[in-house]
Short mmCIF file of C-alpha atoms in Angstrom, two decimals:
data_model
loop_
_atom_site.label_atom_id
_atom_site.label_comp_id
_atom_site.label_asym_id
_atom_site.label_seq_id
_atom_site.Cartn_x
_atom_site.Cartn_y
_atom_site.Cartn_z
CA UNK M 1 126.65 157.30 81.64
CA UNK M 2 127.75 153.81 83.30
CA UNK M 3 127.97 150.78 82.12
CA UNK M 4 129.18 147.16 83.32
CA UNK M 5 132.04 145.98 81.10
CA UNK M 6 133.77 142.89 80.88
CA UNK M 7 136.40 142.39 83.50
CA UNK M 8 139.87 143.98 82.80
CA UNK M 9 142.14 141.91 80.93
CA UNK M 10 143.82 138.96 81.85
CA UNK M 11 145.55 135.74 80.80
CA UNK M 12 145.89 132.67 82.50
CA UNK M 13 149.20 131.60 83.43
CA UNK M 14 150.73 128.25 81.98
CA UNK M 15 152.04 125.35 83.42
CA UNK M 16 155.19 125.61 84.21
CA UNK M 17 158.31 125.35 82.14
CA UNK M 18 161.05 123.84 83.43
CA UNK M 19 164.64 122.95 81.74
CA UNK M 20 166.32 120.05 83.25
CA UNK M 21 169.11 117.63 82.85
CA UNK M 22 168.25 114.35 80.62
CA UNK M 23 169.25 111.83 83.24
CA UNK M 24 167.73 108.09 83.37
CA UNK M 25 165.65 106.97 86.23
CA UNK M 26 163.42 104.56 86.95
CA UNK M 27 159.51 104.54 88.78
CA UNK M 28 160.00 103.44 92.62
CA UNK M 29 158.57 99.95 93.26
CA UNK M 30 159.38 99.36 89.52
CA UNK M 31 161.93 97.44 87.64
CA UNK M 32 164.96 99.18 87.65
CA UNK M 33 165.95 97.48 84.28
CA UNK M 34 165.18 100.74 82.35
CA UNK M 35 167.60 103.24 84.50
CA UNK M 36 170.39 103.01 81.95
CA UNK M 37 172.73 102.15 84.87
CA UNK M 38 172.03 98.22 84.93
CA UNK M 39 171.20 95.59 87.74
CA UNK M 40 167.89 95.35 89.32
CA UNK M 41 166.60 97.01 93.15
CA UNK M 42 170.10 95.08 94.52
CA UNK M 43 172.16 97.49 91.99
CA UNK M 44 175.27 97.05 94.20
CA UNK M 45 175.60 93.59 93.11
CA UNK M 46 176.20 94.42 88.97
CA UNK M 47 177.16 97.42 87.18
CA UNK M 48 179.84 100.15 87.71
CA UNK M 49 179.22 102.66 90.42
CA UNK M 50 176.38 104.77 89.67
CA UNK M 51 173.38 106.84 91.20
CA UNK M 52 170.21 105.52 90.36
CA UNK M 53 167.32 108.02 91.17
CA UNK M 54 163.25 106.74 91.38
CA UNK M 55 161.04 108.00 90.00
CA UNK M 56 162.32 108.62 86.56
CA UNK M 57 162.80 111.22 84.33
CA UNK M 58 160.55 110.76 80.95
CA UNK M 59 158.85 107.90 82.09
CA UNK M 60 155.67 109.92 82.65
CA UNK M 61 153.59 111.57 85.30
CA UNK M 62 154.35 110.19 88.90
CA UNK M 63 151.69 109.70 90.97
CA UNK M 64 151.87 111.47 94.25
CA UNK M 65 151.86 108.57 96.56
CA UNK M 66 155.16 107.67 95.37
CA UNK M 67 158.55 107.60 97.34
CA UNK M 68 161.32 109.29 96.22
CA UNK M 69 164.70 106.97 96.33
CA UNK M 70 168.51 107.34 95.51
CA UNK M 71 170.82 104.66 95.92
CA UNK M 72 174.42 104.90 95.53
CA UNK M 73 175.49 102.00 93.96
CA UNK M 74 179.39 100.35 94.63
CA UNK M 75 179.09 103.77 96.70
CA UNK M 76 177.73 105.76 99.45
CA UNK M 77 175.69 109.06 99.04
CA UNK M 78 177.12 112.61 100.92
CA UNK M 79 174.27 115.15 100.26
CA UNK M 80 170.50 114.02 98.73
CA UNK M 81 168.65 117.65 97.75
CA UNK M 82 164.63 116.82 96.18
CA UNK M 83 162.48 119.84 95.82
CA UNK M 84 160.09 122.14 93.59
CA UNK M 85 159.77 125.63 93.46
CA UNK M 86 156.19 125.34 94.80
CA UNK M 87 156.01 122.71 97.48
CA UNK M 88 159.76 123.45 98.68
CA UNK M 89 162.04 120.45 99.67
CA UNK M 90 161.20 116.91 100.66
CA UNK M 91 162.68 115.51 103.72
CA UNK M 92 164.20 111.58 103.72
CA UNK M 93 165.78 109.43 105.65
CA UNK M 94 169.01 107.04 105.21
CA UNK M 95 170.06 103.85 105.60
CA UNK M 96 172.58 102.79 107.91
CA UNK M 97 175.69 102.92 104.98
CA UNK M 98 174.45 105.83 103.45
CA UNK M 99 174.21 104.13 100.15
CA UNK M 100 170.33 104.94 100.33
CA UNK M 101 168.36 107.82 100.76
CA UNK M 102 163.74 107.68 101.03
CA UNK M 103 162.10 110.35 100.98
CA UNK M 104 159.21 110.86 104.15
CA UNK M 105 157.65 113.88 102.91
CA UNK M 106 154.43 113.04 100.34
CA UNK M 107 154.92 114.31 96.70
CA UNK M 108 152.56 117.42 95.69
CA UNK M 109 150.40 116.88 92.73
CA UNK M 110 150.84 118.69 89.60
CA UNK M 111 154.80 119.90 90.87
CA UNK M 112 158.00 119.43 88.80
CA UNK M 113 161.31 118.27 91.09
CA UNK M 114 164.65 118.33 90.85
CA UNK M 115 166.85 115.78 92.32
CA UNK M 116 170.44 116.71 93.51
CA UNK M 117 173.08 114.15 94.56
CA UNK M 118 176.69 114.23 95.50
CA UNK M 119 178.26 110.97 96.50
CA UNK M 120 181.41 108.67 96.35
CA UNK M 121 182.62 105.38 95.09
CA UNK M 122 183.77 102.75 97.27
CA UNK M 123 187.05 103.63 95.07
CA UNK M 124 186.76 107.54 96.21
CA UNK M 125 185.85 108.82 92.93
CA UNK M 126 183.10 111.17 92.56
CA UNK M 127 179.59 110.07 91.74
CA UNK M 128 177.14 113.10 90.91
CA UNK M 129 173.87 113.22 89.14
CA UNK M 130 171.02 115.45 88.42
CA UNK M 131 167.61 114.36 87.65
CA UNK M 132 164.44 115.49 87.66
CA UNK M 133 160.44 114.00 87.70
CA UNK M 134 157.21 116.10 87.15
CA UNK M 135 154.39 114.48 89.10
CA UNK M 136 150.53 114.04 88.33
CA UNK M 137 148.15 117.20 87.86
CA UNK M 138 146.14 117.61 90.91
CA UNK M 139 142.20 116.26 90.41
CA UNK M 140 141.37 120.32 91.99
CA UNK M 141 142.97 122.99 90.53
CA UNK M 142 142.93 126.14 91.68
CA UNK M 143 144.41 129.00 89.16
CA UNK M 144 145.09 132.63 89.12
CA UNK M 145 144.20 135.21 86.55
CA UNK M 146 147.19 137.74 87.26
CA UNK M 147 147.27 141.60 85.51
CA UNK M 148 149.06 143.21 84.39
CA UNK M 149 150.05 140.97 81.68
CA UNK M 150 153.57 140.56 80.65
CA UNK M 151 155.18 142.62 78.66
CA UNK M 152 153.04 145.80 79.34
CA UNK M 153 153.43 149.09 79.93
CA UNK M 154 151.39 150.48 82.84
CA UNK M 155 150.27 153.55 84.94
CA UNK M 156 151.77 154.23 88.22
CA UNK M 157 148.57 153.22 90.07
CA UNK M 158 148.83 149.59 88.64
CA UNK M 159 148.80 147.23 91.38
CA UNK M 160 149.73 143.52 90.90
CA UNK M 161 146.82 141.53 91.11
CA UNK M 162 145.67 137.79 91.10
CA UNK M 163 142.31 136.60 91.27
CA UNK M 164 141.94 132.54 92.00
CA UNK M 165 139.35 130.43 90.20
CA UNK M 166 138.87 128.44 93.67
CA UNK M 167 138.83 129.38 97.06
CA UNK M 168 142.20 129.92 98.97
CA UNK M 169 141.73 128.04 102.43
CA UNK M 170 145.42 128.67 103.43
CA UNK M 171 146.37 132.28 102.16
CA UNK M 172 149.28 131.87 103.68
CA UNK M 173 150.78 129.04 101.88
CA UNK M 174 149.82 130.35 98.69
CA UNK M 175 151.06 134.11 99.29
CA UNK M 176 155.00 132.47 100.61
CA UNK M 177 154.82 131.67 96.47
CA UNK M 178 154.12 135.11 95.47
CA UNK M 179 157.11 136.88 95.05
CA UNK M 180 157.16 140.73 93.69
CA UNK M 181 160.43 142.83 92.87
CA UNK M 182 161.11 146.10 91.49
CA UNK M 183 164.19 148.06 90.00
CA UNK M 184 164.65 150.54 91.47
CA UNK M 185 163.88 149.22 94.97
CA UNK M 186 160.58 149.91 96.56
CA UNK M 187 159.01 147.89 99.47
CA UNK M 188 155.61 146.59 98.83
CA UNK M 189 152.97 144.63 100.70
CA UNK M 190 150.20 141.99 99.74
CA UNK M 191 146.56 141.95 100.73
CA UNK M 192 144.01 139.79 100.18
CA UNK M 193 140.21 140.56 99.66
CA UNK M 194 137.09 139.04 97.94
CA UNK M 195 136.53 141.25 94.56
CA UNK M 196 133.05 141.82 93.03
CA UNK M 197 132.30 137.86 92.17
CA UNK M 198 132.68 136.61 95.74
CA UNK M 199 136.12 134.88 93.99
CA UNK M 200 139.36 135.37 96.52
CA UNK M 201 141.81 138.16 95.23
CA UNK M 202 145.08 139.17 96.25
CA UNK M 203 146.61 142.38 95.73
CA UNK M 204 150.10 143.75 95.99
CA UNK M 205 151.07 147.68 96.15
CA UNK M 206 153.82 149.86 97.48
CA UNK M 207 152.74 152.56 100.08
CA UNK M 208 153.02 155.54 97.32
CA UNK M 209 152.84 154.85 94.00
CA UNK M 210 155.24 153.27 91.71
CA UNK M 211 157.82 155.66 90.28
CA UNK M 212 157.79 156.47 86.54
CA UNK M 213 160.28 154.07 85.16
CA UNK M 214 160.33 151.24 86.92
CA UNK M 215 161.06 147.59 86.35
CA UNK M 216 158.53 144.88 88.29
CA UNK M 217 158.78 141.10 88.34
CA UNK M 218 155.91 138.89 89.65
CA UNK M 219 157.26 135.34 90.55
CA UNK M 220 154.11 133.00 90.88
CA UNK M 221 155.72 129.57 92.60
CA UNK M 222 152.29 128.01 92.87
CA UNK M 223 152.71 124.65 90.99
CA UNK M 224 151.72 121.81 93.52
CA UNK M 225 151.49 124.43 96.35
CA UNK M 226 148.77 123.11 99.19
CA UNK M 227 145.72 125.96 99.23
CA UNK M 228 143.87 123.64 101.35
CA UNK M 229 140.62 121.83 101.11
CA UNK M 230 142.10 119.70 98.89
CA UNK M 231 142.93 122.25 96.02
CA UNK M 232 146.24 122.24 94.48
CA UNK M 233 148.30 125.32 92.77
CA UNK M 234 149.58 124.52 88.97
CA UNK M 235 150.88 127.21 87.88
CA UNK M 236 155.08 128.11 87.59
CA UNK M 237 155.29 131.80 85.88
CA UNK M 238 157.37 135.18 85.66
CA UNK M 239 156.01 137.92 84.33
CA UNK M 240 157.33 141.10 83.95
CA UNK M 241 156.44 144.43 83.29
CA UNK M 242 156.81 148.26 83.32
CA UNK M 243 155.52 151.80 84.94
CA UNK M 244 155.20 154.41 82.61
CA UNK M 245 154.92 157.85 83.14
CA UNK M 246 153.04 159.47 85.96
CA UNK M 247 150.00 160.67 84.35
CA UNK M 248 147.71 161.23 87.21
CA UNK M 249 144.10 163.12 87.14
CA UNK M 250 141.96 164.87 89.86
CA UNK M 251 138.59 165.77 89.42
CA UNK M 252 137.31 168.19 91.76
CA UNK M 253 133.04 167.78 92.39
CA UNK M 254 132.62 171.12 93.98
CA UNK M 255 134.39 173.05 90.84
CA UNK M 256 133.36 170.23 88.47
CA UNK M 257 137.06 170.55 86.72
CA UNK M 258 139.42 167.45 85.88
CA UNK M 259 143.01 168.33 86.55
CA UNK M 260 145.12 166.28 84.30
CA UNK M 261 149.25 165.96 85.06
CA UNK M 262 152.15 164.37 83.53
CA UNK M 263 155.16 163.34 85.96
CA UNK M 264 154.05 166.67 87.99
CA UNK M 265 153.30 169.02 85.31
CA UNK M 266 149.94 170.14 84.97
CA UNK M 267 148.72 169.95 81.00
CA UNK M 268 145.40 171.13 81.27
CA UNK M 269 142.17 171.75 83.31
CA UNK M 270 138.88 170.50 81.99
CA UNK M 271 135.55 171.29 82.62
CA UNK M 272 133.25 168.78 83.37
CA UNK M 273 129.75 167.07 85.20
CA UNK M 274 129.78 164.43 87.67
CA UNK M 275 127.31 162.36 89.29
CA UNK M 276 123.97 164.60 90.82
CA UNK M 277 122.50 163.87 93.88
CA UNK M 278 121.79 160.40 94.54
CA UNK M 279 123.96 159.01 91.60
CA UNK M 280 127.40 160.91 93.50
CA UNK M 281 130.77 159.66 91.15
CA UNK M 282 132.40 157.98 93.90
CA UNK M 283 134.87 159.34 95.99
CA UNK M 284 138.77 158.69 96.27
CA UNK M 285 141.41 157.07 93.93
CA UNK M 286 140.35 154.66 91.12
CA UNK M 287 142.49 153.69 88.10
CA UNK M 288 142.02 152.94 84.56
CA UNK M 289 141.01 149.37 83.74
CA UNK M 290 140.37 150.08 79.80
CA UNK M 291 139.77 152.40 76.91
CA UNK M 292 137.50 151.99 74.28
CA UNK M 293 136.96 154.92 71.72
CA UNK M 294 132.53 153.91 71.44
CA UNK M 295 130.32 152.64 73.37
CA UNK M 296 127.06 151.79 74.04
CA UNK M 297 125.36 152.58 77.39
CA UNK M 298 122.42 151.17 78.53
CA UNK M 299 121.21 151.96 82.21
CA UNK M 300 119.91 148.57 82.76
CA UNK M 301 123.62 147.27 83.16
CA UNK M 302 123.66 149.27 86.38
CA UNK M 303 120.08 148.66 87.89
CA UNK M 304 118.77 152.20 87.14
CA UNK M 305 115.18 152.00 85.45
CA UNK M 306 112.01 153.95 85.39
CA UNK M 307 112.50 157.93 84.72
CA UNK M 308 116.04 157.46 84.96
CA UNK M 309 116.64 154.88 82.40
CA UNK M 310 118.66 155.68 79.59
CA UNK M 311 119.93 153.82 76.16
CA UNK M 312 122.89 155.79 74.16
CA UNK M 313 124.24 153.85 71.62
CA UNK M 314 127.11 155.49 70.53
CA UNK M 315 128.82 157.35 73.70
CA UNK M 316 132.30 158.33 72.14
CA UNK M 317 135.88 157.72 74.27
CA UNK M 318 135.06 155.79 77.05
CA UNK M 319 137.83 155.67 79.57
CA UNK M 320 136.86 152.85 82.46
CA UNK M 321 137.14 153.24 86.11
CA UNK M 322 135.33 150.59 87.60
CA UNK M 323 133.62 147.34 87.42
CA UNK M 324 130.36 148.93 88.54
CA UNK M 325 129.97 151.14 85.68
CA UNK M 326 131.98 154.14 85.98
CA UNK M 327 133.35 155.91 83.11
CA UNK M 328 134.96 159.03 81.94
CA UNK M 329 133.08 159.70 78.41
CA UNK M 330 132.37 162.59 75.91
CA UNK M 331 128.64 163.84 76.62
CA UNK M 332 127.64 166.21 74.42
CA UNK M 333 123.84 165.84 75.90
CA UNK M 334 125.26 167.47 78.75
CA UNK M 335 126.87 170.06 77.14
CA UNK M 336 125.22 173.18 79.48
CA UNK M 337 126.62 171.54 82.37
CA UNK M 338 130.24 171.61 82.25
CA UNK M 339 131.71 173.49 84.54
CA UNK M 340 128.33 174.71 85.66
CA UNK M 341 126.28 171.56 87.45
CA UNK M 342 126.51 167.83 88.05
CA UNK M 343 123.94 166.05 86.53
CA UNK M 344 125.00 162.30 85.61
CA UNK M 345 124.28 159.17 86.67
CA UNK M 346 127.77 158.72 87.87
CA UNK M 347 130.14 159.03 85.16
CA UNK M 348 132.44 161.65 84.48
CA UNK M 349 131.29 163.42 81.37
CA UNK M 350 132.99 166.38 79.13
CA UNK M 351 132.91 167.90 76.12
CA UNK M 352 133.51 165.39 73.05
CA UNK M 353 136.95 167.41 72.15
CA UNK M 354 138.08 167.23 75.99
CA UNK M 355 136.65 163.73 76.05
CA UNK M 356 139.13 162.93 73.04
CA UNK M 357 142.17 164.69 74.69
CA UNK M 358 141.46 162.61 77.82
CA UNK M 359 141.30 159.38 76.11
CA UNK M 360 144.95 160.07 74.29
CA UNK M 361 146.50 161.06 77.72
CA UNK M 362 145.48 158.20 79.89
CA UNK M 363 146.69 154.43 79.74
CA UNK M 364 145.86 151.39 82.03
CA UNK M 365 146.90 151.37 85.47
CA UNK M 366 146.73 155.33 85.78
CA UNK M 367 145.31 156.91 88.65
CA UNK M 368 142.25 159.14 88.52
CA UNK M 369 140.89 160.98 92.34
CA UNK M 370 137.85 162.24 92.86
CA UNK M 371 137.94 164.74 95.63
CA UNK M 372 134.34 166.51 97.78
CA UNK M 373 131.88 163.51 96.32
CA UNK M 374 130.72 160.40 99.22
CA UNK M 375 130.99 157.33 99.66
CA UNK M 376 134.71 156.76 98.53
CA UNK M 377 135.33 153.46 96.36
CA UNK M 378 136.05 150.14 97.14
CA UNK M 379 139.66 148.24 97.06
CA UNK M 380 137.66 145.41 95.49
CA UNK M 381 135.74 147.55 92.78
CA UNK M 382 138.23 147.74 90.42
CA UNK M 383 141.87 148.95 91.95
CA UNK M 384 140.65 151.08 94.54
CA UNK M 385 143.68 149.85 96.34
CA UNK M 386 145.06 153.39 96.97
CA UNK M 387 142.24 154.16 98.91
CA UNK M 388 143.10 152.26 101.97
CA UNK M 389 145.57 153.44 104.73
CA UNK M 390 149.27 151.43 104.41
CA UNK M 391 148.87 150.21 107.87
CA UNK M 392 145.64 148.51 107.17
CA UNK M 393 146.36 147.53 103.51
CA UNK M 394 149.46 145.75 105.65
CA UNK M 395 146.98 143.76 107.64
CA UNK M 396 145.62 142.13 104.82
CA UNK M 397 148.90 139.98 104.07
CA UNK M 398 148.24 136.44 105.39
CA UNK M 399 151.73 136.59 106.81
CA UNK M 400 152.84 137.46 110.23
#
């Protein structure tokens, strides 16, 4: 019988960490007595030739209205490189000696950059420095909850998938930070949606699904990225993780059997009862969002009162489908109908030995197809990615 579960499991990404060079720098519009290179803003006129970079390294968070400056002093500069991972590069302009460089794009809040300078003495020695400032957290944050989490190993029916505490005004900037690769090889797409809250979600999948075996890498670049309406990315995070095998599962309504595989190989055929008429298990491809071994079940949690209603307090290995309350489970109250007639409220239900052997077999992120019910499943109700055509899944990218 369903029942509404917490949401699948998640963890929210960090700030970033980023390893830099310990170079001395000073705050722009500051005194430049604390840069470690000596002399004040008119640095040509004491001190050996140096680059002095503003803002500064460890001398806190910058505020975003800040200019970025390099000067080269006794000097000129040759190539002046500022940017984050996030935001991307800053564009300047020079003076007419090249000695300084001022940045003309605005600082992003909450961003960490990296400064890069080549330049020369007036004595044609080399003058090179590295630096880097990490600016103020933005007032309005927005932050994904990405799965699956690092480290993992998942189904082959596991998309990658973020859902943002905010709204996303400009997709697009966000989804040029999202960055997904696999070994071995396999092209992939993003798409965004709303899931079940309302809260903006973005997927990403291959066409098929992902081979047994493979290595994935989500690269979120999102620290001080613009989403628009004045909400700011934070977060700077790799996570990686790995596809299993390919245990896949097809339950058939009109024989009322489950067909379970590993990587092609058929281990066994179960019998089981589905959803009866006007409670139909839905349709199409869902995948596993969690397994918990009891359960308790209470129809209210799905909005099904009156003669229907139902309160089972102990329903034994409870595999989860989807959000809205769909389940494989042992139900021995059933036990007539296996095989024979469909007579749940929606859930999958079998035998509590088959139920068992089900529960042992299956892992997050595998795939699980229901075949001759209606009204197939939604992308956003749990990952019911698969069931949308590649060509319109494509669509869904913010990206031209």
């Amino acid at each position: 019988m369903p029942q509404r579960l917490p949401a699948q499991s998640v963890r929210w990404a960090a700030r970033p960490l980023v390893l830099v060079s310990a170079v001395a720098v000073v705050l722009a519009g500051c005194s430049s007595g604390g840069d470690g290179d000596g002399g004040g803003s008119d640095g040509k006129k004491s001190g050996p030739p140096a680059i002095i970079v503003q803002p500064a390294d460890g001398g806190g968070k910058v505020p975003v209205g800040r200019k970025v400056t390099v000067h080269a002093r006794g000097g000129s500069l040759t190539s002046v490189e500022v940017g984050s991972p996030g935001p991307g590069k800053l564009s300047g302009t020079w003076s007419k000696d090249r000695s300084v460089w001022t940045s003309t794009t605005p600082l992003a809040p909450g961003a960490t950059y990296t400064v890069k300078v080549n330049g020369k003495a007036e004595s044609g020695s080399a003058l090179d420095k590295t630096a880097s400032f990490t600016t103020e957290a933005p007032k309005n944050a927005v932050v994904g909850e990405y799965f699956p989490d690092k480290g993992t190993t998942v189904g082959v029916g596991m998309p990658v998938s973020i859902t943002f505490n905010k709204p996303v005004q400009d997709k697009a900037a966000v989804e040029r930070k999202l960055h997904v690769t696999a070994s071995p090889a396999v092209d992939g797409a993003w798409s965004w949606m709303k899931d079940r809250n309302g809260r903006d979600r973005i997927d990403y999948r291959p066409e098929n699904y992902w081979k047994p075996g493979t290595d994935i890498t989500l690269r979120m670049d999102l620290a001080g990225v613009n989403a628009g309406g004045g909400v700011y990315g934070t977060q700077q995070r790799v996570v990686n993780f790995r596809i299993g095998d390919a245990v896949t599962s097809t339950m058939d309504v009109r024989k009322k059997t489950m067909t379970v595989a590993r990587n092609g190989k058929t281990l066994r055929t179960l019998k089981v009862s589905s959803g009866k008429k006007g409670y139909e298990t839905w349709n199409g491809t869902m995948v596993v969002l969690s397994k918990v071994p009891t359960i308790r079940m209470n129809s209210r949690t799905v909005r099904i009162f009156g003669q229907e209603a139902y309160d089972l307090g102990k329903v034994k290995w409870d595999v989860q489908l989807t959000p809205s309350g769909t389940y494989v489970h042992a139900a021995p109250w059933n036990a007539g109908k296996f095989g024979v007639v469909n007579g749940s409220h929606g859930c999958i239900g079998m035998s509590t030995s088959d139920a068992r052997w089900f529960y042992e077999q299956v892992h997050l992120g595998d795939p699980v197809t229901v075949v001759h019910s209606v009204d197939t499943v939604a992308a956003n109700n749990g990952y019911g990615d698969w069931n949308v055509d590649w060509a319109t899944w494509q669509q869904g990218s913010a990206l031209d």
